[in-house]
XYZ file of C-alpha atoms in Angstrom:
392
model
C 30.275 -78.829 -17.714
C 28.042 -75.475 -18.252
C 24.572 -76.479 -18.981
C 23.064 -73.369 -21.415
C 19.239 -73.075 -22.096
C 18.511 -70.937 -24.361
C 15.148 -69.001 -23.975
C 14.161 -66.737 -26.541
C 15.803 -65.700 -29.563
C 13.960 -62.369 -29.333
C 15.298 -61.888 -25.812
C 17.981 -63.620 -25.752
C 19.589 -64.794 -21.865
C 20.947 -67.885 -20.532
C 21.026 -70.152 -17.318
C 23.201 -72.774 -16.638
C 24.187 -75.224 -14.201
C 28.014 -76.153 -13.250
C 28.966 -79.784 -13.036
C 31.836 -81.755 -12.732
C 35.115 -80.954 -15.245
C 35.037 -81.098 -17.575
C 33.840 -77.656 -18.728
C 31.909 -76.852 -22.038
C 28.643 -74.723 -22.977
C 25.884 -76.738 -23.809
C 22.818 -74.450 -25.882
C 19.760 -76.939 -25.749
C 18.332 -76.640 -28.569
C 14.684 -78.215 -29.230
C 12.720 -76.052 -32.144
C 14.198 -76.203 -35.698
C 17.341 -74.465 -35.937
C 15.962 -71.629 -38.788
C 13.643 -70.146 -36.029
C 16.787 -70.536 -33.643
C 19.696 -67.588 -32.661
C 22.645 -69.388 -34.153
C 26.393 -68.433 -32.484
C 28.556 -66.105 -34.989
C 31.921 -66.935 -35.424
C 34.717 -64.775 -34.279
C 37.240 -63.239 -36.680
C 40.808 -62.321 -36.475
C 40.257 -59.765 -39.084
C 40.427 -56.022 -38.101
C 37.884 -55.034 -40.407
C 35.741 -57.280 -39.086
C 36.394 -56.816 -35.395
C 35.898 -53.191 -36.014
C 32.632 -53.797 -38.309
C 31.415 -55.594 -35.191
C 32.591 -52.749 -32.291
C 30.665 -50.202 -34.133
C 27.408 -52.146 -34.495
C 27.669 -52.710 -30.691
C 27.834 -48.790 -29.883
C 25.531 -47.970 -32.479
C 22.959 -49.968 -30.763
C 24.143 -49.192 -27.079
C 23.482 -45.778 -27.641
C 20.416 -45.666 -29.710
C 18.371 -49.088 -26.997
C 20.310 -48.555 -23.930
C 19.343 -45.294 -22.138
C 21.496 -46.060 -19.054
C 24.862 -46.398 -20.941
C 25.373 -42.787 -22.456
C 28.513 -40.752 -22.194
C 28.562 -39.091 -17.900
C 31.310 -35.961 -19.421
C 32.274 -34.673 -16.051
C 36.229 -33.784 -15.642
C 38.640 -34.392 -18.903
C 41.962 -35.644 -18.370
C 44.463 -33.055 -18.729
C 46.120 -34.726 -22.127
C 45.178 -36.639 -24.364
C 47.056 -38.564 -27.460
C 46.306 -37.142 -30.533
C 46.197 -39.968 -33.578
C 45.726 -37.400 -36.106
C 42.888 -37.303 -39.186
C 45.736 -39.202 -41.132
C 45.101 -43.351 -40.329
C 48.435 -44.040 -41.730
C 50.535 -41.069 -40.342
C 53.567 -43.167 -38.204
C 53.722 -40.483 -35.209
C 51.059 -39.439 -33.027
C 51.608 -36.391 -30.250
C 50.305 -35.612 -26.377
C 48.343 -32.758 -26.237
C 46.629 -30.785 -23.355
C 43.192 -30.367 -23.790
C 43.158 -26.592 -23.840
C 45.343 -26.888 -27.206
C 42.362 -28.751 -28.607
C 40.484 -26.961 -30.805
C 36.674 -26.436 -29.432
C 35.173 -26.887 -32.778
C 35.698 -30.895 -31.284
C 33.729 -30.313 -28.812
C 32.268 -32.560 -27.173
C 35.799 -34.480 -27.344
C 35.278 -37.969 -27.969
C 37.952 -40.207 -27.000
C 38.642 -43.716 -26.433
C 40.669 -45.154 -22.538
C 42.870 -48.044 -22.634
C 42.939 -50.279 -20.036
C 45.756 -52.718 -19.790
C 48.291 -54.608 -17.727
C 51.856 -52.553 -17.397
C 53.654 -56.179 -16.642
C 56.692 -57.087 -15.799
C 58.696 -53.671 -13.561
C 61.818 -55.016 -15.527
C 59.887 -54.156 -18.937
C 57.907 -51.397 -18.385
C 55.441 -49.523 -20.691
C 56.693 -46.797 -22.808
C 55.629 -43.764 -20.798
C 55.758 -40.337 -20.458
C 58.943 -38.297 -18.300
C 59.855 -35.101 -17.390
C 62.849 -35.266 -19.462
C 60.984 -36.317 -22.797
C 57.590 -34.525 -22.217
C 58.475 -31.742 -24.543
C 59.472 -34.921 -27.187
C 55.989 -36.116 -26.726
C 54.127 -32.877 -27.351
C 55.315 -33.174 -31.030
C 56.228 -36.563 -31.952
C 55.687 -40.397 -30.240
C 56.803 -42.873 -33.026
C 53.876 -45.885 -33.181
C 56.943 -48.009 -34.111
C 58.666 -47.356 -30.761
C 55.339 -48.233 -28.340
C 54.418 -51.748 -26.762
C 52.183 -53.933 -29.491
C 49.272 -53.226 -27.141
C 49.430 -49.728 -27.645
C 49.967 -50.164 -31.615
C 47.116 -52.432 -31.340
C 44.393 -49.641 -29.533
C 45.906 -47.172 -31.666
C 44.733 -49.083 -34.896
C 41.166 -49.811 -33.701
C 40.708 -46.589 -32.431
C 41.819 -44.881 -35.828
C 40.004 -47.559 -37.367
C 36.725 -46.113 -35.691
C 37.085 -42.576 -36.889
C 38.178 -41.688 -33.597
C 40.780 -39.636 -32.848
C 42.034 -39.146 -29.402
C 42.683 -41.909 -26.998
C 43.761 -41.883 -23.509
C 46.817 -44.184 -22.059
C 47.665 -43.869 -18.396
C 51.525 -44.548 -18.980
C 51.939 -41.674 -21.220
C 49.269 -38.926 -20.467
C 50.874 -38.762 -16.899
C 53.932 -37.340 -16.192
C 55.097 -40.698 -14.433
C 58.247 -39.432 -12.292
C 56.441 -35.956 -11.998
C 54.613 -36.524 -8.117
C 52.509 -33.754 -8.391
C 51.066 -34.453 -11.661
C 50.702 -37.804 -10.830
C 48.734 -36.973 -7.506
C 46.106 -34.606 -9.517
C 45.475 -36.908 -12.650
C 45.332 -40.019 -10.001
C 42.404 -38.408 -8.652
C 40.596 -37.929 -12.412
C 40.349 -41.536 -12.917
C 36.899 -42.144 -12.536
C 35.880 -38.911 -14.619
C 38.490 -40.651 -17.094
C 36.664 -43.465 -17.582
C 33.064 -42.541 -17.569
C 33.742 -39.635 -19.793
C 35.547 -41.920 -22.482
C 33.634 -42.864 -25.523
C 34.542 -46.259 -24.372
C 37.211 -48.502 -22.808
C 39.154 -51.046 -24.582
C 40.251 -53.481 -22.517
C 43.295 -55.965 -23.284
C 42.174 -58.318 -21.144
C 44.146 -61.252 -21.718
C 47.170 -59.965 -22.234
C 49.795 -60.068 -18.948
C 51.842 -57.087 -20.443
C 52.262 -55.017 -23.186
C 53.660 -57.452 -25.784
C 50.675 -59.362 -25.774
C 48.607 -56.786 -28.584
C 45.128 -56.918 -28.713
C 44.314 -59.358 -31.457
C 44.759 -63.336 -30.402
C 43.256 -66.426 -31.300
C 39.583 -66.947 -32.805
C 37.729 -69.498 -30.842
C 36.769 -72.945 -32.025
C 32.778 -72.726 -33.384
C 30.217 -73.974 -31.664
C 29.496 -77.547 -33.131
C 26.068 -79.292 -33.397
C 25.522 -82.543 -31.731
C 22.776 -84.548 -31.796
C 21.586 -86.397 -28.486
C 19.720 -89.830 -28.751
C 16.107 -89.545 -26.234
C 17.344 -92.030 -23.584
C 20.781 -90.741 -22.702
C 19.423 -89.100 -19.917
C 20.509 -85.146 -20.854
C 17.804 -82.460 -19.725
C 17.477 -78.541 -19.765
C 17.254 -77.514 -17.006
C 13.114 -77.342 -16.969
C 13.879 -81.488 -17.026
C 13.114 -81.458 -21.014
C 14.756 -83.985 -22.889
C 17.331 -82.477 -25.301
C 17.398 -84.090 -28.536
C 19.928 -81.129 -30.650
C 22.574 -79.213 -28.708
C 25.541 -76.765 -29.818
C 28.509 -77.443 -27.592
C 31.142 -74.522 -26.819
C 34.296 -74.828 -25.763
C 35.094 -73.203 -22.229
C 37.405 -70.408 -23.706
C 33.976 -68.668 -24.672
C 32.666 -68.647 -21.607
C 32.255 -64.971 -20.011
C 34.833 -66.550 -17.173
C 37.808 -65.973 -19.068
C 36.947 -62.348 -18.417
C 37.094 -62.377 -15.044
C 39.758 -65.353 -14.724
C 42.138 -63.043 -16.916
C 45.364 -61.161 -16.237
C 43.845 -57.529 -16.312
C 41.429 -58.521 -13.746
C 43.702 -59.228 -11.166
C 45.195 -55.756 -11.092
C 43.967 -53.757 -8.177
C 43.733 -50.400 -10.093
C 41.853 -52.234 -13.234
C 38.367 -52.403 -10.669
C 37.478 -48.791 -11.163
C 38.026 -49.190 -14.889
C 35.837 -51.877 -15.317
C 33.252 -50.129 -13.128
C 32.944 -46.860 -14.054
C 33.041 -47.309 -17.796
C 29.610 -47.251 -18.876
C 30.765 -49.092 -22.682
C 34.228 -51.507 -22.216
C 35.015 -54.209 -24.740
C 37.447 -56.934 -23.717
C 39.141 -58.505 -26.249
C 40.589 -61.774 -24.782
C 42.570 -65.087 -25.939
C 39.805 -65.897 -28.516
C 37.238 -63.346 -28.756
C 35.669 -60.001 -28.283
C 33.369 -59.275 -25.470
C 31.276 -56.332 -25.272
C 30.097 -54.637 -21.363
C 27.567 -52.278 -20.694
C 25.216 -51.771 -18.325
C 22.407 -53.596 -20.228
C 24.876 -56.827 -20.337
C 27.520 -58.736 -21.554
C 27.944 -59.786 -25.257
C 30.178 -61.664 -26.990
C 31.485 -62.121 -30.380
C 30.330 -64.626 -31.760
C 27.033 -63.932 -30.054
C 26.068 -64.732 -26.694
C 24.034 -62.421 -25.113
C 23.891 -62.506 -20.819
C 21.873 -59.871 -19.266
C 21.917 -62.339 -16.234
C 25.297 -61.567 -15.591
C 24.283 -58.514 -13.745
C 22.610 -60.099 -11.162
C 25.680 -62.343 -9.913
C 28.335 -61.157 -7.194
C 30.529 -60.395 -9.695
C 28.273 -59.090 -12.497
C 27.634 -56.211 -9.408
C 31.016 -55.938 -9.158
C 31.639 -55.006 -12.683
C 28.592 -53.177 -12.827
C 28.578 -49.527 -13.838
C 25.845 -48.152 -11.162
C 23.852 -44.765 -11.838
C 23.702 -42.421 -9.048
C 20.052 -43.253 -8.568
C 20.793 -46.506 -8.330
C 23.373 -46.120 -5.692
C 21.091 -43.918 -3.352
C 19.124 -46.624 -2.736
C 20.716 -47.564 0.842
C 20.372 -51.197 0.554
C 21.218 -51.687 -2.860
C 24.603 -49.019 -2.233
C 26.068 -50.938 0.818
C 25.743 -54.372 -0.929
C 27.327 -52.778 -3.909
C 30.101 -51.050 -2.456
C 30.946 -54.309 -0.424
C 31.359 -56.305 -3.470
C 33.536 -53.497 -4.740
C 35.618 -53.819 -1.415
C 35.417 -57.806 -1.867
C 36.758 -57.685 -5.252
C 39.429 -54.922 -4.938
C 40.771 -56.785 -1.406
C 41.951 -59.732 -3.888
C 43.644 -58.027 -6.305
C 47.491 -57.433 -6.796
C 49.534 -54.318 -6.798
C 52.897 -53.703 -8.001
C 53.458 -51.115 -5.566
C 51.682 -51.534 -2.414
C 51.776 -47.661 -1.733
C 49.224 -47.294 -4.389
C 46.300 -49.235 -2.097
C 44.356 -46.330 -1.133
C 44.892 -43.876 -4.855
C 43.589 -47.082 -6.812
C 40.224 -47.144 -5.167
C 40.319 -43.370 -4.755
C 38.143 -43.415 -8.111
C 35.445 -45.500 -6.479
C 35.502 -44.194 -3.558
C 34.940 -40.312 -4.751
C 32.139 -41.625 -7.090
C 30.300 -43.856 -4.377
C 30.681 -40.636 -1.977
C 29.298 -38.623 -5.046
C 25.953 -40.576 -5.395
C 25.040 -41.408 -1.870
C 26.351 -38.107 0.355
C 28.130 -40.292 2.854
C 30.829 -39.160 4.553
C 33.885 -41.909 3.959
C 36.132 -43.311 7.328
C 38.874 -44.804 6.406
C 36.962 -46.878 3.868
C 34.043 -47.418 6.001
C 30.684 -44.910 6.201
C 29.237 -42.790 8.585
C 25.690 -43.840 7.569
C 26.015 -47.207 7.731
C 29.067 -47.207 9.975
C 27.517 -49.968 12.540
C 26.654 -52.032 9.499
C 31.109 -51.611 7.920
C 32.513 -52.459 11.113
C 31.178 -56.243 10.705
C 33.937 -56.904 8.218
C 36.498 -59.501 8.474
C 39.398 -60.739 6.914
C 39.399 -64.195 4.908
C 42.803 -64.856 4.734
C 46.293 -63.844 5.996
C 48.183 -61.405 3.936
C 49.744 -58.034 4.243
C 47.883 -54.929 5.841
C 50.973 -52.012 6.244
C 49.420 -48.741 4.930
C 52.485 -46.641 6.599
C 53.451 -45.729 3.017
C 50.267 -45.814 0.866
C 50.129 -42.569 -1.532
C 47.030 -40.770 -1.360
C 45.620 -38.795 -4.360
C 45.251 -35.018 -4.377
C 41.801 -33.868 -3.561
């Protein structure tokens, strides 16, 4: 059980203790409930999920000075959606074909799980790239892509970028050179939708609202506190599947080359089995309301963390981060195990970026007697003869 106390409406953040299973949220609850933040309840509805996105950026960008766009290197295509939010067809086009009246270009990364090798994602070939250039039926893609395609039309946006098909995936050379954009990928997007919960591409975007939070009242003597050691007296209970766990629990966060997506997007909203959550580097927010700026402050809130380049030159604060990166990625699953060293490459050129040290085979000449005291917590394989390394 997840023991929630909330603090201030005004401010709103959370604590909570973890006891035995089983698990559900429980707000305490004890000043009238019309001064009191009350949970929201998710909807399935597009229009509302979309209402809801773009009162999340609105505010990101006017209250949260840390989270605005970092436009370094553009991905060499992008897919254009077109000014027509019904047209059936949208095209890949490189960005010097864009016309620089868009300028700035604003466009939206997906981050997903390809699934499956025996049902791949619709992607981009040599042999159809010159198809692609003028015509990708929506009909013909994965219901994840339909799915980021909608919101991001929805939005008023109109490019997004999709790993699968704005690389040439059996092209090696193009493939080395946008590897090695990743990282300006994501922290130059407007922001990252995430399709967390889904294992593959069938799963879409849009899933199952939770169940609301439901009021309970507790009699004095039953012995429930906050966790001051207040009696509670009126408490909302929430079921587990709200809890910001389900994030981290969740298919797309095992993948190995998901990490640097979730850390170098400054804005990423995760829409999982029952709701929307929304990441910056102010917090974590969900749909139906939660607000946890503690989340930060946990091993894997710094994981997840999107850390400015000031932040990162502090010594201390870089090697602990960069560690928990390390942690983090080491558990993670690959479907090809040559791709260990380009899926951190992102990271690794962005950590080397904002603290000047000179990388070793994953380890740092400035704090090289501090690296060398890692270990290994379990057995597994370790055969980099064949690992792929991105162009420079």
């Amino acid at each position: 059980m997840e023991l929630w106390d909330l603090k201030d409406p005004r401010d709103p953040s959370y604590s909570f203790v973890t006891v035995d299973p089983p698990r559900f949220g429980v707000c305490s609850n004890t000043d009238p409930l019309a001064r009191r933040a009350i949970w929201n309840k998710a909807s399935p509805s597009l229009a509302d999920r979309v209402q809801v996105i773009s009162q999340w950026l609105e505010r990101c960008f006017r209250e949260h000075p840390t989270c605005g766009v970092v436009q370094t290197t553009y991905p060499a295509r992008l897919l254009d959606l077109g000014s027509d939010p019904v047209l059936p067809s949208v095209k890949l086009v490189r960005l010097d074909q864009i016309e620089e009246a868009l300028s700035p270009i604003h466009y939206v990364a997906l981050s997903h799980c390809w699934g499956l090798s025996t049902r791949p994602p619709y992607k981009t070939t040599r042999a159809n790239y010159s198809d692609h250039t003028r015509h990708i039926p929506i009909a013909a893609l994965s219901r994840t892509f339909q799915d980021a395609i909608r919101v991001t039309r929805a939005l008023g946006i109109r490019f997004i970028w999709i790993d699968s098909l704005c690389i040439i995936q059996d092209d090696a050379d193009d493939w080395a050179a946008e590897a090695v954009k990743m990282a300006s990928v994501y922290q130059g997007s407007y922001f990252t939708i995430a399709a967390t919960s889904s294992p593959d591409g069938d799963g879409g975007l849009f899933l199952d609202p939770p169940a609301p939070a439901t009021l309970i009242y507790v009699e004095p003597d039953n012995g429930l506190l906050d966790v001051k050691g207040n009696s509670l007296h009126r408490c909302f209970i929430r079921h587990p599947v709200a809890s910001p766990s389900v994030i981290w629990d969740a298919p797309l966060s095992q993948r190995a080359w998901v990490l640097q997506e979730q850390i170098l997007s400054a804005r990423l909203i995760h829409f999982t089995e029952h709701q929307m959550y929304y990441q910056c580097n102010s917090g974590l927010e969900s749909e139906d309301g939660i607000v946890d700026t503690a989340d930060l402050s946990s091993v894997r809130g710094r994981a997840f963390r999107h850390h400015g380049k000031q932040d990162l030159r502090t010594p201390v604060r870089a090697v602990g981060t960069w560690w928990s990166w390390v942690a983090d990625y080491s558990s993670r699953s690959l479907s090809f195990h040559s791709d260990r060293m380009a899926a951190i490459a992102g990271i690794l050129r962005y950590y080397q970026d904002a603290t000047r040290q000179v990388p070793i085979l994953g380890l740092w000449e400035g704090t090289l007697w501090y690296d060398l005291g890692w270990t290994v917590e379990h057995d597994g394989s370790h055969d980099i003869a064949h690992c792929r390394i991105p162009a420079k």
